[in-house]
Structure formats: C-alpha cells, structure tokens
PDB file of C-alpha atoms in Angstrom:
ATOM      1  CA  UNK A   1     -59.060 -48.703 -11.948  1.00 74.00           C
ATOM      2  CA  UNK A   2     -61.199 -45.825 -13.189  1.00 81.00           C
ATOM      3  CA  UNK A   3     -63.878 -46.733 -10.541  1.00 85.00           C
ATOM      4  CA  UNK A   4     -61.460 -46.329  -7.638  1.00 88.00           C
ATOM      5  CA  UNK A   5     -61.881 -42.988  -5.873  1.00 91.00           C
ATOM      6  CA  UNK A   6     -58.918 -40.664  -6.089  1.00 93.00           C
ATOM      7  CA  UNK A   7     -57.631 -38.984  -2.884  1.00 93.00           C
ATOM      8  CA  UNK A   8     -58.719 -35.343  -2.731  1.00 94.00           C
ATOM      9  CA  UNK A   9     -55.453 -34.670  -0.888  1.00 96.00           C
ATOM     10  CA  UNK A  10     -52.954 -36.566  -3.119  1.00 94.00           C
ATOM     11  CA  UNK A  11     -54.496 -35.393  -6.349  1.00 94.00           C
ATOM     12  CA  UNK A  12     -54.909 -31.731  -5.365  1.00 96.00           C
ATOM     13  CA  UNK A  13     -52.602 -29.988  -7.850  1.00 95.00           C
ATOM     14  CA  UNK A  14     -52.835 -26.667  -5.992  1.00 97.00           C
ATOM     15  CA  UNK A  15     -51.002 -28.082  -2.944  1.00 95.00           C
ATOM     16  CA  UNK A  16     -47.338 -28.701  -2.497  1.00 94.00           C
ATOM     17  CA  UNK A  17     -46.055 -32.163  -1.636  1.00 94.00           C
ATOM     18  CA  UNK A  18     -45.180 -30.795   1.842  1.00 95.00           C
ATOM     19  CA  UNK A  19     -48.722 -29.550   2.296  1.00 96.00           C
ATOM     20  CA  UNK A  20     -50.135 -32.897   1.129  1.00 95.00           C
ATOM     21  CA  UNK A  21     -47.957 -34.775   3.586  1.00 96.00           C
ATOM     22  CA  UNK A  22     -49.191 -32.583   6.393  1.00 97.00           C
ATOM     23  CA  UNK A  23     -52.854 -33.072   5.379  1.00 97.00           C
ATOM     24  CA  UNK A  24     -52.360 -36.854   5.254  1.00 97.00           C
ATOM     25  CA  UNK A  25     -50.766 -36.797   8.725  1.00 97.00           C
ATOM     26  CA  UNK A  26     -53.793 -34.833  10.049  1.00 97.00           C
ATOM     27  CA  UNK A  27     -56.390 -37.126   8.434  1.00 97.00           C
ATOM     28  CA  UNK A  28     -54.797 -40.568   9.218  1.00 97.00           C
ATOM     29  CA  UNK A  29     -51.953 -40.491  11.799  1.00 97.00           C
ATOM     30  CA  UNK A  30     -52.529 -37.691  14.267  1.00 97.00           C
ATOM     31  CA  UNK A  31     -54.013 -39.038  17.533  1.00 96.00           C
ATOM     32  CA  UNK A  32     -57.835 -38.655  17.374  1.00 96.00           C
ATOM     33  CA  UNK A  33     -57.883 -38.167  13.519  1.00 96.00           C
ATOM     34  CA  UNK A  34     -61.111 -38.950  11.853  1.00 94.00           C
ATOM     35  CA  UNK A  35     -59.504 -41.870   9.954  1.00 96.00           C
ATOM     36  CA  UNK A  36     -56.850 -42.662  12.490  1.00 96.00           C
ATOM     37  CA  UNK A  37     -54.851 -45.714  11.369  1.00 96.00           C
ATOM     38  CA  UNK A  38     -53.479 -48.408  13.729  1.00 95.00           C
ATOM     39  CA  UNK A  39     -49.779 -47.969  14.222  1.00 96.00           C
ATOM     40  CA  UNK A  40     -47.453 -48.196  17.320  1.00 95.00           C
ATOM     41  CA  UNK A  41     -47.297 -45.336  19.681  1.00 95.00           C
ATOM     42  CA  UNK A  42     -43.548 -44.829  19.126  1.00 96.00           C
ATOM     43  CA  UNK A  43     -44.159 -44.409  15.371  1.00 97.00           C
ATOM     44  CA  UNK A  44     -46.996 -42.040  15.914  1.00 97.00           C
ATOM     45  CA  UNK A  45     -44.810 -39.995  18.196  1.00 97.00           C
ATOM     46  CA  UNK A  46     -42.156 -39.842  15.419  1.00 96.00           C
ATOM     47  CA  UNK A  47     -44.794 -38.409  13.111  1.00 97.00           C
ATOM     48  CA  UNK A  48     -46.106 -36.116  15.803  1.00 97.00           C
ATOM     49  CA  UNK A  49     -42.625 -34.599  16.278  1.00 96.00           C
ATOM     50  CA  UNK A  50     -42.393 -33.849  12.530  1.00 95.00           C
ATOM     51  CA  UNK A  51     -45.908 -32.608  11.818  1.00 96.00           C
ATOM     52  CA  UNK A  52     -47.494 -31.172  14.939  1.00 94.00           C
ATOM     53  CA  UNK A  53     -46.137 -27.683  14.251  1.00 96.00           C
ATOM     54  CA  UNK A  54     -47.501 -26.986  10.795  1.00 96.00           C
ATOM     55  CA  UNK A  55     -45.424 -23.857  10.206  1.00 96.00           C
ATOM     56  CA  UNK A  56     -42.225 -25.547  11.269  1.00 95.00           C
ATOM     57  CA  UNK A  57     -42.987 -28.575   9.029  1.00 95.00           C
ATOM     58  CA  UNK A  58     -43.725 -26.419   6.090  1.00 95.00           C
ATOM     59  CA  UNK A  59     -40.845 -23.907   6.575  1.00 94.00           C
ATOM     60  CA  UNK A  60     -38.023 -26.072   8.068  1.00 93.00           C
ATOM     61  CA  UNK A  61     -38.396 -29.741   8.698  1.00 91.00           C
ATOM     62  CA  UNK A  62     -40.034 -30.762   5.394  1.00 90.00           C
ATOM     63  CA  UNK A  63     -37.713 -28.458   3.356  1.00 90.00           C
ATOM     64  CA  UNK A  64     -34.655 -30.320   4.739  1.00 91.00           C
ATOM     65  CA  UNK A  65     -35.974 -33.646   3.306  1.00 90.00           C
ATOM     66  CA  UNK A  66     -35.069 -34.677  -0.179  1.00 89.00           C
ATOM     67  CA  UNK A  67     -37.760 -35.745  -2.582  1.00 88.00           C
ATOM     68  CA  UNK A  68     -37.016 -39.498  -2.074  1.00 90.00           C
ATOM     69  CA  UNK A  69     -37.442 -39.262   1.680  1.00 92.00           C
ATOM     70  CA  UNK A  70     -40.601 -37.307   1.328  1.00 92.00           C
ATOM     71  CA  UNK A  71     -42.003 -39.816  -1.188  1.00 91.00           C
ATOM     72  CA  UNK A  72     -41.337 -42.671   1.376  1.00 95.00           C
ATOM     73  CA  UNK A  73     -42.520 -40.813   4.473  1.00 95.00           C
ATOM     74  CA  UNK A  74     -45.538 -42.935   5.061  1.00 96.00           C
ATOM     75  CA  UNK A  75     -44.126 -46.289   3.856  1.00 96.00           C
ATOM     76  CA  UNK A  76     -43.823 -47.671   7.500  1.00 96.00           C
ATOM     77  CA  UNK A  77     -47.499 -46.927   8.065  1.00 96.00           C
ATOM     78  CA  UNK A  78     -48.462 -48.666   4.780  1.00 94.00           C
ATOM     79  CA  UNK A  79     -46.249 -51.746   5.660  1.00 95.00           C
ATOM     80  CA  UNK A  80     -47.912 -52.050   9.123  1.00 94.00           C
ATOM     81  CA  UNK A  81     -51.453 -51.779   7.710  1.00 93.00           C
ATOM     82  CA  UNK A  82     -50.837 -54.110   4.841  1.00 93.00           C
ATOM     83  CA  UNK A  83     -49.660 -56.696   7.447  1.00 91.00           C
ATOM     84  CA  UNK A  84     -52.835 -56.145   9.509  1.00 90.00           C
ATOM     85  CA  UNK A  85     -54.982 -56.561   6.468  1.00 91.00           C
ATOM     86  CA  UNK A  86     -53.204 -59.653   5.483  1.00 92.00           C
ATOM     87  CA  UNK A  87     -54.186 -61.121   8.807  1.00 89.00           C
ATOM     88  CA  UNK A  88     -57.804 -60.108   8.230  1.00 91.00           C
ATOM     89  CA  UNK A  89     -57.687 -61.538   4.787  1.00 92.00           C
ATOM     90  CA  UNK A  90     -56.451 -64.941   6.076  1.00 93.00           C
ATOM     91  CA  UNK A  91     -59.453 -65.037   8.487  1.00 93.00           C
ATOM     92  CA  UNK A  92     -61.839 -63.986   5.746  1.00 93.00           C
ATOM     93  CA  UNK A  93     -60.611 -66.895   3.633  1.00 93.00           C
ATOM     94  CA  UNK A  94     -62.040 -69.306   6.265  1.00 94.00           C
ATOM     95  CA  UNK A  95     -65.590 -67.957   5.878  1.00 94.00           C
ATOM     96  CA  UNK A  96     -68.515 -68.947   3.696  1.00 94.00           C
ATOM     97  CA  UNK A  97     -68.413 -65.564   2.073  1.00 93.00           C
ATOM     98  CA  UNK A  98     -64.993 -66.378   0.722  1.00 93.00           C
ATOM     99  CA  UNK A  99     -66.229 -69.772  -0.579  1.00 92.00           C
ATOM    100  CA  UNK A 100     -68.987 -67.951  -2.391  1.00 90.00           C
ATOM    101  CA  UNK A 101     -66.500 -65.505  -4.030  1.00 88.00           C
ATOM    102  CA  UNK A 102     -64.356 -68.403  -5.120  1.00 89.00           C
ATOM    103  CA  UNK A 103     -67.362 -70.232  -6.550  1.00 87.00           C
ATOM    104  CA  UNK A 104     -68.449 -67.120  -8.497  1.00 84.00           C
ATOM    105  CA  UNK A 105     -64.980 -66.628  -9.907  1.00 85.00           C
ATOM    106  CA  UNK A 106     -64.317 -70.129 -10.857  1.00 84.00           C
ATOM    107  CA  UNK A 107     -67.687 -70.591 -12.459  1.00 81.00           C
ATOM    108  CA  UNK A 108     -66.999 -67.338 -14.533  1.00 66.00           C
ATOM    109  CA  UNK A 109     -70.031 -65.631 -13.360  1.00 54.00           C
ATOM    110  CA  UNK A 110     -70.150 -62.005 -12.333  1.00 59.00           C
ATOM    111  CA  UNK A 111     -69.849 -61.310  -8.627  1.00 59.00           C
ATOM    112  CA  UNK A 112     -72.761 -59.479  -7.136  1.00 64.00           C
ATOM    113  CA  UNK A 113     -71.698 -59.065  -3.564  1.00 63.00           C
ATOM    114  CA  UNK A 114     -74.429 -58.039  -1.071  1.00 68.00           C
ATOM    115  CA  UNK A 115     -73.276 -58.566   2.521  1.00 64.00           C
ATOM    116  CA  UNK A 116     -76.885 -59.064   3.669  1.00 68.00           C
ATOM    117  CA  UNK A 117     -77.084 -62.264   1.591  1.00 64.00           C
ATOM    118  CA  UNK A 118     -74.487 -63.746   3.908  1.00 60.00           C
ATOM    119  CA  UNK A 119     -76.257 -63.219   7.228  1.00 61.00           C
ATOM    120  CA  UNK A 120     -77.290 -66.880   7.195  1.00 57.00           C
ATOM    121  CA  UNK A 121     -73.560 -67.894   7.288  1.00 54.00           C
ATOM    122  CA  UNK A 122     -72.627 -65.648  10.231  1.00 53.00           C
ATOM    123  CA  UNK A 123     -72.391 -67.381  13.585  1.00 50.00           C
TER     124      UNK A 123
END
C-alpha cells in the first residue's frame, strides 16, 4: 500500500477534522466540483445544506456533531460509488482485457498493463 497516494486533505495534520470534511465536500460533492462524484440530487442537497456556508459549518453545524457522526459523514457517498464501480467491474469482467489479467495472474507472471496493447480487443 505504500505506492498508493495519500490524500493531501485527509493527511493534512494542520487542519481540523471539520476543515477536512469541508474541503472534501468542496472537492468531491459540491455541484460543479472539479472531481464531482455521482450521487443523487437529494443527497447532494443534504450536503449542500450542511457545507455551503463554511463559517456556519465550522462554528455551529459541525461542532454539534459527535466524532462518530463526523467519521461517517461521507459513508452514503462511498456506498453509492462502490455500487457504481461494482457494476463497471462486472462489465469489465466480460472483456478481453480481463481475460488477459486472469491469464497473467494464473500463470504467475507479473502484470504489465498497458491499455494501448488492448486496442485490438476493443470493438
């Protein structure tokens, strides 16, 4: 896991948990965010009500939450996106690329994955 990049927001020790939650909202959930995730409009509206006023979030709303609620604040987003990814993974498992990965794993060879190698398999 050492090669997996760490979030510059989550691992910023100078920021409070409330500040980190706000920054994660701005980056992933706010309408028009650079890395906007796919969630239902009603759920996005719930987050908007909590986070759109930064000062209110940091001084009032967030401070009224216990640490357990704060730790779970984005769980619904995670659940939705894991579900979406599982649908994509099921589709991926029907491709030639997946068959290549399985062959590499089962033959105990290292996997050198270069997407350009699979252009011949695309329809």
